[in-house]
Coordinates of C-alpha atoms in Angstrom, one line a residue:
M122 CA 172.5 26.9 -49.7
T123 CA 175.8 25.5 -48.8
D124 CA 177.6 27.4 -51.5
L125 CA 176.0 30.8 -50.3
V126 CA 177.3 29.9 -46.8
R127 CA 180.9 29.4 -48.4
G128 CA 181.0 32.6 -50.6
A129 CA 179.9 34.7 -47.3
S130 CA 182.6 33.1 -45.3
M131 CA 185.3 34.4 -48.0
N132 CA 183.8 37.9 -48.2
P133 CA 185.3 39.2 -45.5
K134 CA 188.9 38.3 -46.0
S135 CA 188.8 39.9 -49.6
G136 CA 187.4 43.2 -48.0
R137 CA 190.0 43.6 -45.6
S138 CA 192.5 43.1 -48.2
R139 CA 190.9 45.9 -50.6
A140 CA 190.8 48.1 -47.4
E141 CA 194.5 47.9 -46.7
W142 CA 195.5 48.7 -50.4
R143 CA 193.4 51.7 -50.0
V144 CA 195.3 52.8 -46.8
V145 CA 198.2 52.4 -48.8
L146 CA 197.2 54.4 -51.5
V147 CA 196.3 57.2 -49.4
M148 CA 199.8 57.2 -47.5
L149 CA 201.6 57.1 -51.0
A150 CA 199.6 60.1 -52.2
F151 CA 200.4 62.0 -49.0
L152 CA 203.9 61.3 -49.3
V153 CA 204.2 62.7 -52.6
A154 CA 202.3 65.9 -51.8
Y155 CA 204.7 66.2 -49.1
L156 CA 207.7 65.6 -51.1
A157 CA 206.5 68.0 -53.9
A158 CA 205.9 70.6 -51.2
G159 CA 209.3 70.1 -49.4
A160 CA 210.7 70.5 -53.1
R161 CA 209.0 73.9 -53.8
M162 CA 210.2 75.0 -50.8
G163 CA 213.7 74.2 -51.0
M164 CA 213.5 76.0 -54.5
L165 CA 212.1 79.2 -53.0
A166 CA 215.1 79.4 -50.3
L167 CA 217.4 79.0 -53.0
D168 CA 216.0 82.0 -55.0
E169 CA 216.8 85.6 -54.6
P170 CA 214.1 87.6 -52.4
V171 CA 212.0 89.8 -54.2
E172 CA 209.4 92.2 -52.9
P173 CA 205.6 91.4 -53.0
Q174 CA 204.1 93.4 -55.4
L175 CA 200.7 95.2 -55.0
V176 CA 198.1 93.9 -57.9
R177 CA 194.9 95.8 -59.4
G178 CA 196.3 99.2 -60.1
G179 CA 198.4 99.2 -57.0
Q180 CA 201.8 98.2 -58.2
L181 CA 204.2 101.3 -58.5
P182 CA 205.1 102.3 -62.0
D183 CA 208.5 103.0 -63.3
P184 CA 209.7 106.7 -63.3
V185 CA 207.8 108.7 -65.4
R186 CA 209.9 111.9 -65.1
G187 CA 213.6 113.2 -64.1
E188 CA 214.7 114.8 -61.1
I189 CA 215.8 118.5 -61.3
L190 CA 218.8 119.7 -59.1
D191 CA 220.6 122.9 -58.6
R192 CA 223.9 123.7 -59.6
N193 CA 225.4 122.2 -56.5
G194 CA 223.5 119.0 -56.5
T195 CA 220.3 120.2 -54.4
L196 CA 217.2 118.6 -55.4
L197 CA 214.6 121.0 -56.5
A198 CA 212.1 118.5 -57.9
G199 CA 211.8 114.8 -57.8
N200 CA 209.0 111.9 -57.4
L201 CA 207.8 110.0 -54.4
P202 CA 205.3 106.8 -54.3
G203 CA 201.9 108.1 -54.1
W204 CA 198.2 106.9 -54.7
S205 CA 195.1 107.9 -56.1
L206 CA 191.7 107.1 -54.6
Y207 CA 189.1 105.7 -56.3
A208 CA 185.6 104.1 -55.8
D209 CA 183.0 101.3 -57.2
P210 CA 179.8 102.5 -55.8
R211 CA 178.4 99.2 -56.4
F212 CA 180.4 97.8 -53.4
V213 CA 180.4 100.8 -51.2
I214 CA 178.8 99.8 -47.9
D215 CA 176.6 102.4 -46.3
A216 CA 177.4 105.3 -48.6
P217 CA 176.4 108.2 -46.4
E218 CA 178.2 106.9 -43.6
T219 CA 181.5 106.3 -46.0
A220 CA 181.4 109.8 -47.1
E221 CA 181.0 111.4 -43.7
Q222 CA 184.1 108.9 -42.7
L223 CA 186.2 110.3 -45.9
A224 CA 185.1 113.7 -45.2
A225 CA 186.7 113.6 -42.4
I226 CA 190.0 112.1 -43.7
L227 CA 190.2 114.0 -47.0
D228 CA 189.1 117.1 -46.0
L229 CA 186.4 117.1 -48.5
P230 CA 182.7 118.4 -48.6
K231 CA 180.5 115.4 -47.1
E232 CA 177.8 116.3 -49.9
H233 CA 180.3 116.2 -52.8
L234 CA 181.5 112.9 -51.6
A235 CA 177.9 111.4 -51.1
T236 CA 177.0 112.4 -54.5
L237 CA 180.1 110.5 -55.9
L238 CA 179.7 107.3 -53.9
T239 CA 175.9 106.9 -54.8
R240 CA 176.7 107.3 -58.5
K241 CA 174.9 104.6 -61.3
A242 CA 178.7 104.1 -62.3
T243 CA 181.4 101.3 -61.9
F244 CA 184.3 103.8 -61.3
V245 CA 184.9 107.3 -60.0
W246 CA 187.9 109.2 -58.8
I247 CA 187.6 110.5 -55.2
K248 CA 190.9 112.3 -54.6
R249 CA 194.1 112.3 -56.5
P250 CA 196.3 112.2 -55.0
I251 CA 196.4 111.3 -51.5
T252 CA 198.9 111.3 -48.6
P253 CA 200.4 108.4 -47.0
R254 CA 198.5 108.9 -43.7
Q255 CA 195.1 109.5 -45.5
R256 CA 195.7 106.1 -47.6
Q257 CA 196.2 104.4 -44.1
A258 CA 193.2 106.0 -42.7
V259 CA 191.0 104.5 -45.9
L260 CA 192.7 101.4 -45.3
E261 CA 191.6 101.1 -41.7
L262 CA 187.8 101.6 -42.9
G263 CA 188.0 98.1 -44.7
N264 CA 185.4 99.3 -47.2
P265 CA 185.5 96.9 -50.2
G266 CA 184.1 99.9 -52.5
L267 CA 187.3 101.6 -51.9
A268 CA 190.6 101.1 -53.9
F269 CA 194.0 102.8 -54.7
A270 CA 196.0 103.5 -58.0
A271 CA 199.6 103.8 -57.4
R272 CA 201.6 106.3 -59.1
E273 CA 204.3 108.8 -59.1
V274 CA 203.8 112.1 -57.3
R275 CA 205.8 114.9 -58.1
V276 CA 207.2 116.9 -55.1
Y277 CA 209.2 120.1 -54.3
P278 CA 211.1 119.6 -51.2
S279 CA 211.6 123.1 -50.7
G280 CA 208.3 124.4 -51.0
R281 CA 208.1 128.1 -52.2
L282 CA 211.8 128.3 -53.1
A283 CA 212.2 129.4 -56.8
S284 CA 208.7 128.3 -57.7
H285 CA 208.2 130.6 -60.6
L286 CA 211.5 129.0 -61.8
L287 CA 210.6 125.5 -61.4
G288 CA 206.7 125.9 -62.4
G289 CA 204.7 123.0 -61.8
V290 CA 203.1 119.9 -63.4
R291 CA 199.9 118.5 -64.1
T292 CA 198.4 115.0 -64.7
A293 CA 197.6 113.8 -68.3
N294 CA 196.0 110.9 -69.7
E295 CA 195.3 109.4 -66.3
G296 CA 193.9 105.7 -65.6
V297 CA 194.1 103.3 -62.8
T298 CA 197.4 101.5 -64.0
F299 CA 199.4 104.9 -65.5
A300 CA 199.5 108.8 -65.1
E301 CA 201.5 110.8 -67.1
L302 CA 203.0 113.8 -65.8
V303 CA 203.3 117.1 -68.0
G304 CA 205.1 120.3 -67.3
S305 CA 202.5 123.0 -66.7
A306 CA 204.6 125.9 -66.2
G307 CA 208.4 127.0 -65.7
I308 CA 211.3 125.0 -66.3
E309 CA 209.1 121.8 -66.0
H310 CA 207.1 123.1 -68.9
H311 CA 210.1 124.3 -71.1
Q312 CA 212.0 121.2 -70.7
N313 CA 209.1 118.7 -70.8
A314 CA 210.2 116.6 -73.5
R315 CA 214.0 116.4 -71.6
L316 CA 212.2 115.5 -68.4
S317 CA 209.8 112.8 -69.8
D318 CA 212.0 111.1 -72.3
P319 CA 212.8 107.5 -70.9
A320 CA 216.4 107.7 -72.1
H321 CA 217.0 110.8 -69.6
L322 CA 215.2 109.7 -66.5
A323 CA 218.6 108.8 -64.7
E324 CA 220.1 111.9 -65.6
P325 CA 218.8 114.9 -63.4
L326 CA 218.6 118.2 -65.1
E327 CA 220.8 120.6 -63.5
L328 CA 220.0 124.3 -63.2
S329 CA 222.0 127.4 -62.9
I330 CA 220.2 128.1 -59.5
D331 CA 222.2 128.3 -56.3
S332 CA 219.5 127.2 -53.7
A333 CA 221.3 129.0 -50.9
V334 CA 221.5 132.5 -52.7
Q335 CA 218.1 131.9 -54.1
A336 CA 216.9 131.4 -50.3
A337 CA 218.8 134.5 -49.2
V338 CA 217.3 136.5 -52.0
E339 CA 213.7 135.4 -51.4
D340 CA 214.2 136.4 -47.7
V341 CA 215.4 139.7 -48.3
L342 CA 212.9 140.6 -51.0
S343 CA 210.0 139.2 -48.6
T344 CA 211.0 141.4 -45.7
S345 CA 211.7 144.5 -47.7
L346 CA 207.9 144.1 -49.3
R347 CA 206.6 144.0 -45.6
Y348 CA 208.7 146.9 -44.9
F349 CA 208.1 149.2 -47.5
G350 CA 204.4 147.8 -47.9
A351 CA 205.1 147.1 -51.7
K352 CA 202.7 145.2 -53.7
G353 CA 205.1 143.0 -55.4
G354 CA 208.8 142.6 -55.8
V355 CA 211.5 141.4 -58.1
A356 CA 215.4 140.3 -57.4
I357 CA 217.6 138.6 -60.0
V358 CA 221.2 137.8 -59.6
M359 CA 223.1 136.2 -62.5
K360 CA 226.9 135.5 -63.6
V361 CA 227.9 138.0 -66.1
Q362 CA 230.3 135.6 -68.3
T363 CA 228.1 133.0 -68.7
G364 CA 224.3 134.3 -68.2
E365 CA 223.7 131.7 -65.5
I366 CA 221.0 133.1 -63.2
L367 CA 221.9 132.3 -59.8
A368 CA 218.9 133.4 -58.2
M369 CA 215.6 135.1 -59.4
S370 CA 212.6 135.8 -57.2
S371 CA 209.2 137.1 -57.9
L372 CA 206.9 138.1 -55.1
P373 CA 204.2 137.1 -54.6
D374 CA 205.0 133.7 -55.3
F375 CA 203.3 130.0 -54.5
N376 CA 204.0 126.7 -53.5
P377 CA 204.0 124.1 -56.4
N378 CA 203.2 121.4 -53.8
Q379 CA 199.8 122.6 -53.6
P380 CA 197.1 122.7 -56.0
R381 CA 196.1 126.0 -57.6
Q382 CA 193.8 128.0 -55.5
P383 CA 190.9 130.3 -56.7
Y384 CA 192.2 134.0 -57.6
N385 CA 190.0 137.1 -58.2
G386 CA 192.5 140.1 -57.8
E387 CA 194.6 141.6 -60.8
P388 CA 196.3 139.3 -63.1
A389 CA 199.6 141.2 -62.6
Y390 CA 199.6 140.4 -58.9
H391 CA 198.3 136.5 -59.4
P392 CA 200.8 134.4 -57.5
R393 CA 201.7 132.3 -60.4
F394 CA 202.4 135.4 -62.5
S395 CA 206.5 135.9 -63.1
R396 CA 207.1 139.4 -62.6
A397 CA 210.6 138.9 -63.4
A398 CA 210.0 137.1 -66.5
Q399 CA 206.6 138.2 -67.6
G400 CA 206.1 141.8 -66.3
L401 CA 206.4 144.6 -68.5
Y402 CA 207.2 147.9 -66.8
E403 CA 208.7 151.4 -67.6
L404 CA 211.8 151.1 -65.4
G405 CA 212.9 154.7 -65.7
S406 CA 216.5 156.0 -65.0
V407 CA 217.8 152.6 -65.0
L408 CA 218.0 153.0 -68.6
K409 CA 220.0 156.2 -68.9
P410 CA 223.4 154.3 -68.2
I411 CA 222.5 152.3 -71.7
T412 CA 221.8 155.8 -73.5
A413 CA 225.2 157.0 -72.1
A414 CA 227.0 153.7 -73.2
L415 CA 225.8 154.0 -76.7
A416 CA 226.7 157.7 -77.2
I417 CA 230.4 157.2 -75.8
D418 CA 230.8 154.0 -78.2
A419 CA 229.7 156.1 -81.3
G420 CA 232.7 158.4 -80.4
L421 CA 230.2 161.6 -79.6
F422 CA 231.3 161.9 -75.8
D423 CA 233.5 160.7 -73.2
P424 CA 233.0 160.4 -69.4
E425 CA 234.4 163.9 -68.7
T426 CA 232.6 165.7 -71.8
M427 CA 230.5 168.6 -70.4
I428 CA 227.1 169.0 -71.3
D429 CA 224.0 171.6 -70.9
T430 CA 222.0 170.3 -68.1
K431 CA 220.3 173.7 -67.2
T432 CA 218.6 174.3 -70.2
P433 CA 215.1 172.4 -70.6
V434 CA 214.5 170.1 -73.7
T435 CA 211.6 171.0 -75.7
Y436 CA 210.1 168.8 -78.5
G437 CA 206.7 170.1 -79.6
R438 CA 204.6 171.0 -76.5
N439 CA 206.7 168.5 -74.2
T440 CA 209.3 170.0 -72.0
F441 CA 211.7 168.2 -70.2
N442 CA 213.5 169.2 -67.2
D443 CA 215.7 168.1 -64.4
H444 CA 214.5 167.3 -60.8
G445 CA 215.7 168.9 -57.6
R446 CA 218.9 171.2 -57.9
I447 CA 219.4 172.4 -61.5
R448 CA 223.2 172.6 -62.5
P449 CA 224.5 174.5 -65.5
M450 CA 226.9 172.1 -67.0
Q451 CA 227.8 168.5 -65.9
S452 CA 230.2 165.7 -67.2
V453 CA 228.8 162.8 -68.7
T454 CA 230.0 160.9 -65.4
E455 CA 228.1 163.2 -63.2
I456 CA 224.6 163.1 -65.6
V457 CA 224.7 159.3 -64.8
M458 CA 225.6 159.8 -61.3
R459 CA 223.2 162.4 -60.5
S460 CA 220.4 161.0 -62.8
S461 CA 220.1 164.1 -65.2
N462 CA 217.2 164.0 -67.8
T463 CA 218.2 166.8 -69.6
G464 CA 221.8 165.7 -70.0
T465 CA 220.8 162.2 -71.2
I466 CA 218.3 163.4 -73.7
R467 CA 221.0 165.7 -75.4
M468 CA 223.2 162.6 -75.5
A469 CA 220.4 160.6 -77.3
Q470 CA 219.7 163.5 -79.6
A471 CA 223.4 163.6 -80.7
L472 CA 223.3 160.0 -81.2
G473 CA 220.1 160.4 -83.5
T474 CA 217.0 158.4 -83.6
P475 CA 218.2 155.3 -86.0
R476 CA 221.2 154.8 -84.2
F477 CA 219.8 155.1 -80.8
K478 CA 217.0 152.6 -81.8
E479 CA 219.5 149.9 -83.5
G480 CA 221.4 150.1 -79.9
L481 CA 218.6 149.4 -78.1
E482 CA 217.8 146.7 -80.5
K483 CA 221.6 145.1 -79.9
F484 CA 220.9 145.2 -76.2
G485 CA 217.6 142.8 -76.9
F486 CA 215.2 145.7 -75.8
F487 CA 212.7 144.7 -78.8
E488 CA 212.1 141.0 -78.6
P489 CA 211.4 138.7 -75.7
V490 CA 214.2 137.1 -73.7
R491 CA 215.4 133.8 -74.8
V492 CA 215.5 132.1 -71.4
E493 CA 214.2 128.5 -70.4
L494 CA 210.7 129.9 -69.4
A495 CA 207.8 129.7 -71.6
E496 CA 206.5 132.6 -69.7
A497 CA 209.2 134.9 -71.0
R498 CA 208.0 134.2 -74.5
T499 CA 205.0 136.6 -73.9
A500 CA 207.0 139.5 -72.5
R501 CA 207.4 141.1 -75.8
P502 CA 209.0 144.7 -75.0
V503 CA 206.1 147.5 -75.7
F504 CA 206.9 150.8 -77.4
P505 CA 205.4 152.8 -80.0
K506 CA 204.8 151.1 -83.6
R507 CA 205.9 154.3 -85.1
W508 CA 209.4 155.3 -83.3
T509 CA 209.8 159.1 -83.6
D510 CA 212.4 161.6 -82.3
L511 CA 209.9 161.9 -79.1
T512 CA 210.2 158.1 -78.3
T513 CA 214.0 158.6 -78.5
I514 CA 213.7 161.4 -75.9
T515 CA 211.4 159.4 -73.7
A516 CA 213.1 156.1 -74.0
S517 CA 216.8 157.6 -73.4
F518 CA 215.5 158.0 -69.7
G519 CA 213.3 154.9 -69.3
H520 CA 209.9 156.0 -70.4
G521 CA 207.8 155.1 -73.2
I522 CA 209.5 151.6 -73.4
S523 CA 208.5 148.6 -71.2
I524 CA 210.4 145.8 -70.6
S525 CA 210.7 143.1 -67.9
P526 CA 213.5 142.9 -65.1
L527 CA 215.3 140.3 -66.8
H528 CA 215.7 142.4 -70.1
L529 CA 217.3 144.8 -67.7
A530 CA 219.4 142.2 -66.0
S531 CA 220.6 141.1 -69.3
A532 CA 221.9 144.6 -70.3
Y533 CA 223.6 145.4 -67.2
A534 CA 225.4 141.9 -67.5
T535 CA 226.1 142.8 -70.7
L536 CA 227.9 146.0 -69.7
A537 CA 229.9 144.1 -67.4
N538 CA 230.7 141.4 -69.7
R539 CA 233.0 143.9 -71.5
G540 CA 230.4 144.8 -73.8
R541 CA 229.4 141.2 -75.5
Y542 CA 225.7 140.3 -75.1
T543 CA 224.8 138.3 -72.2
R544 CA 221.8 135.9 -72.8
P545 CA 220.0 134.8 -69.3
T546 CA 219.9 130.8 -68.8
L547 CA 218.7 128.6 -66.1
I548 CA 220.7 125.8 -67.3
K549 CA 224.2 125.1 -65.7
G550 CA 227.2 126.0 -67.8
G551 CA 225.1 128.9 -69.7
E552 CA 226.3 129.7 -73.0
G553 CA 229.4 131.4 -74.6
P554 CA 229.2 135.1 -75.1
G555 CA 226.9 136.7 -77.8
D556 CA 227.8 139.6 -80.1
Q557 CA 229.9 142.6 -79.4
V558 CA 227.3 145.2 -78.3
I559 CA 229.8 148.1 -77.4
S560 CA 233.4 148.1 -77.3
P561 CA 235.3 146.6 -74.1
R562 CA 236.6 150.3 -73.7
T563 CA 233.3 151.8 -73.2
A564 CA 232.0 149.1 -71.3
G565 CA 235.0 149.8 -68.6
Q566 CA 234.1 153.4 -68.7
M567 CA 230.6 152.8 -68.2
I568 CA 231.4 150.3 -65.0
R569 CA 233.6 153.3 -63.5
M570 CA 230.4 155.5 -63.7
L571 CA 228.3 153.2 -62.0
R572 CA 230.5 152.6 -59.2
E573 CA 230.2 156.7 -58.9
V574 CA 226.7 156.3 -58.5
V575 CA 227.0 153.9 -55.5
S576 CA 229.8 155.5 -53.8
R577 CA 228.7 159.1 -54.4
G578 CA 225.7 159.5 -56.0
T579 CA 221.9 158.2 -55.5
A580 CA 222.7 154.9 -54.6
R581 CA 224.8 155.2 -51.6
R582 CA 222.8 153.2 -49.2
A583 CA 223.6 150.1 -51.1
D584 CA 227.4 150.7 -50.8
V585 CA 228.2 147.6 -48.7
P586 CA 232.1 148.6 -47.7
G587 CA 234.5 145.9 -49.8
Y588 CA 232.1 144.6 -52.2
E589 CA 232.5 147.7 -54.9
L590 CA 228.9 147.7 -56.1
G591 CA 228.2 149.9 -58.9
G592 CA 224.8 150.5 -60.4
K593 CA 222.0 152.9 -61.3
T594 CA 218.7 153.8 -59.4
G595 CA 215.3 154.3 -61.0
T596 CA 212.0 155.9 -60.3
A597 CA 209.4 155.4 -62.7
E598 CA 205.5 156.3 -62.5
K599 CA 203.2 153.6 -63.1
T600 CA 201.4 153.6 -66.5
R601 CA 197.3 153.5 -66.3
R602 CA 195.8 150.8 -68.1
E603 CA 193.6 153.5 -69.6
G604 CA 196.7 155.6 -70.4
G605 CA 198.9 158.0 -68.7
Y606 CA 200.5 157.8 -65.3
Y607 CA 199.7 157.5 -61.7
D608 CA 200.7 160.6 -59.6
D609 CA 201.0 158.6 -56.6
K610 CA 202.2 155.2 -57.7
V611 CA 205.9 154.1 -59.1
I612 CA 208.0 151.3 -59.7
S613 CA 211.4 151.6 -58.0
S614 CA 214.5 149.8 -59.5
F615 CA 217.9 149.5 -58.9
A616 CA 220.4 147.7 -61.4
G617 CA 223.9 146.9 -60.9
I618 CA 227.3 145.1 -61.1
F619 CA 229.5 143.6 -58.6
P620 CA 232.4 144.1 -57.9
T621 CA 233.6 146.9 -60.2
S622 CA 237.0 146.1 -60.2
R623 CA 236.3 142.6 -62.0
P624 CA 232.9 142.4 -62.7
Q625 CA 231.4 138.8 -62.0
Y626 CA 227.8 139.2 -61.2
A627 CA 224.5 141.3 -62.5
I628 CA 221.8 142.2 -60.0
V629 CA 218.4 144.0 -60.1
V630 CA 215.6 144.9 -57.7
S631 CA 212.4 146.1 -58.5
L632 CA 209.6 147.0 -56.1
D633 CA 206.0 147.6 -57.0
E634 CA 204.5 150.8 -55.2
P635 CA 206.8 151.2 -52.2
T636 CA 206.8 153.8 -49.4
D637 CA 209.6 154.3 -46.9
P638 CA 207.8 154.4 -43.7
E639 CA 210.1 156.8 -42.1
S640 CA 210.5 159.7 -44.9
E641 CA 207.3 158.5 -46.6
K642 CA 209.4 158.8 -49.9
R643 CA 208.8 156.5 -52.6
E644 CA 212.0 156.8 -54.5
A645 CA 214.6 153.9 -55.3
S646 CA 217.2 155.4 -53.2
R647 CA 214.9 154.8 -50.4
T648 CA 213.7 151.4 -51.1
A649 CA 215.2 149.6 -53.9
V650 CA 218.5 150.5 -52.9
P651 CA 218.8 149.6 -49.4
T652 CA 217.1 146.3 -50.3
T653 CA 219.9 145.5 -53.0
G654 CA 222.4 146.5 -50.3
E655 CA 220.9 144.1 -47.9
I656 CA 221.1 141.2 -50.8
L657 CA 224.6 142.2 -51.5
R658 CA 225.6 141.8 -47.7
R659 CA 224.0 138.3 -47.4
V660 CA 224.7 136.8 -50.9
A661 CA 228.2 137.9 -51.1
P662 CA 229.8 135.6 -48.7
L663 CA 227.8 132.6 -50.4
L664 CA 229.3 133.4 -53.6
G665 CA 232.8 133.1 -52.3
L666 CA 233.5 136.8 -52.7
Q667 CA 236.0 138.2 -50.0
P668 CA 235.5 141.9 -49.1
K669 CA 238.3 144.1 -49.8
P670 CA 239.7 146.1 -46.9
V671 CA 238.9 149.9 -46.9
L672 CA 239.7 153.0 -44.8
P673 CA 236.8 155.0 -44.8
E674 CA 238.6 158.0 -43.4
R675 CA 240.6 158.0 -46.5
G676 CA 238.4 156.8 -49.1
W677 CA 240.6 154.2 -50.4
T678 CA 241.2 150.6 -50.7
L679 CA 244.0 148.7 -49.5
P680 CA 245.3 145.6 -51.8
V681 CA 244.6 142.3 -50.2
G682 CA 247.1 141.0 -48.0
L683 CA 248.6 144.2 -46.6
P684 CA 247.9 145.3 -43.0
A685 CA 245.2 147.4 -42.4
D686 CA 247.4 149.5 -39.5
L687 CA 250.1 150.9 -41.9
D688 CA 251.4 154.4 -41.1
G689 CA 252.0 157.2 -43.7

């Protein structure tokens, strides 16, 4: 009993000792944790700051496509961070209400969204891509079944500007963490390998396009289509020495930032159809200078050679006459200036079918234009499989052969480039001159004739004082799909060169079914010609061209630098 009492009297002291040790151990543990946390904070303070990264499909990917610039460095196509919205239906709270909320945010049918959100699946795409504002609105819903996949979005800052040239992209191999952008049309498609090559992502693709010139051309062409009630139109401006396309507009057009819209009309008027590169048309009298150039270059004629233009040309059951005032004899210059059919036919007949056909081949009229557009590959000129003397007759004045406006621009640039073939290009810098098609002497004679057409002939409405435009009009009846021609539908065109004293640029304008509201006439002289004049007036200053001072009452041009008030 005494031992039990003694043991009990000793227990409180030993218990207290053990409790004190426990307190000490806890304090040491807190001290170690505090020191560790302090050390970690100190290390973080010494590190370079890093942006927090999103996780689970939200991390922004590396750039997947190179930028596209115009010749002056203006951004035509680039990339922005974007998101695609997806859902895991298993975790969506109140699917019907969520579908109604998303319908208001994303502008999608509520029924379609309800179907997606109630699927027996673990993953469904809701919308690709979405805007930052839409993403924020979805985030505010706080629904755990909705998530985002971060990715790059291709954007075109200028909207419709040069849409047919740029084309567009589509998404391929898309997952939550990755999406490949693939060119679907235009330069985006043709240069897809270059734009998607990781080794070139830091090197923008520089195009030949001048955004300011392109915008001016598109504005004038759009206004012209509305004024003349035309169904479509084309305008091209290109440098003759390098073939660089500075502007190429095809209307109707589209906005590459927007997804494809349903279209149930004629394929030839689809907004994504490039009339300049894909369209094939009988362009009429704009081909007459080509015929004259080939005949002169063969040594058969010169600009002053007189040719019978009164007597009709008969071939089999076909008879060809001139329209309007019939003149008995005209020089080659007058034939081009007044657009004589009979005179042009006789030049082609003198040249002969084999040489005439060979000449057109040298101008590139039998093959698609080799420009950096996949669409141009399909534009193979249309002509009879069996080329006869009758084909030579009709093709001499621009019928019986269908080419694209880009073919025509290349041909006139060749005339302006001292007779050396000029291949159109969309890449800045262009290429060197091609093969010699006609002699420089013949090319110079043709340029002087083309100037006469504008100063005294059928294209006077395009004569902007001081800019020395030369060119040729063409009004061709449209062909019917089932064969033959329409009586009341035409393609009116003008192809030209400026300035003729020192050719630097070629220009082509073509309107589909225009009508002058004042005169009710459809001829190119009333439609395509004034459109060209307005384009020249707008773009010449942008190209750095200084107009030469002109004395209208005397009809001659003063040398630059001399005072305009000289007497005598």
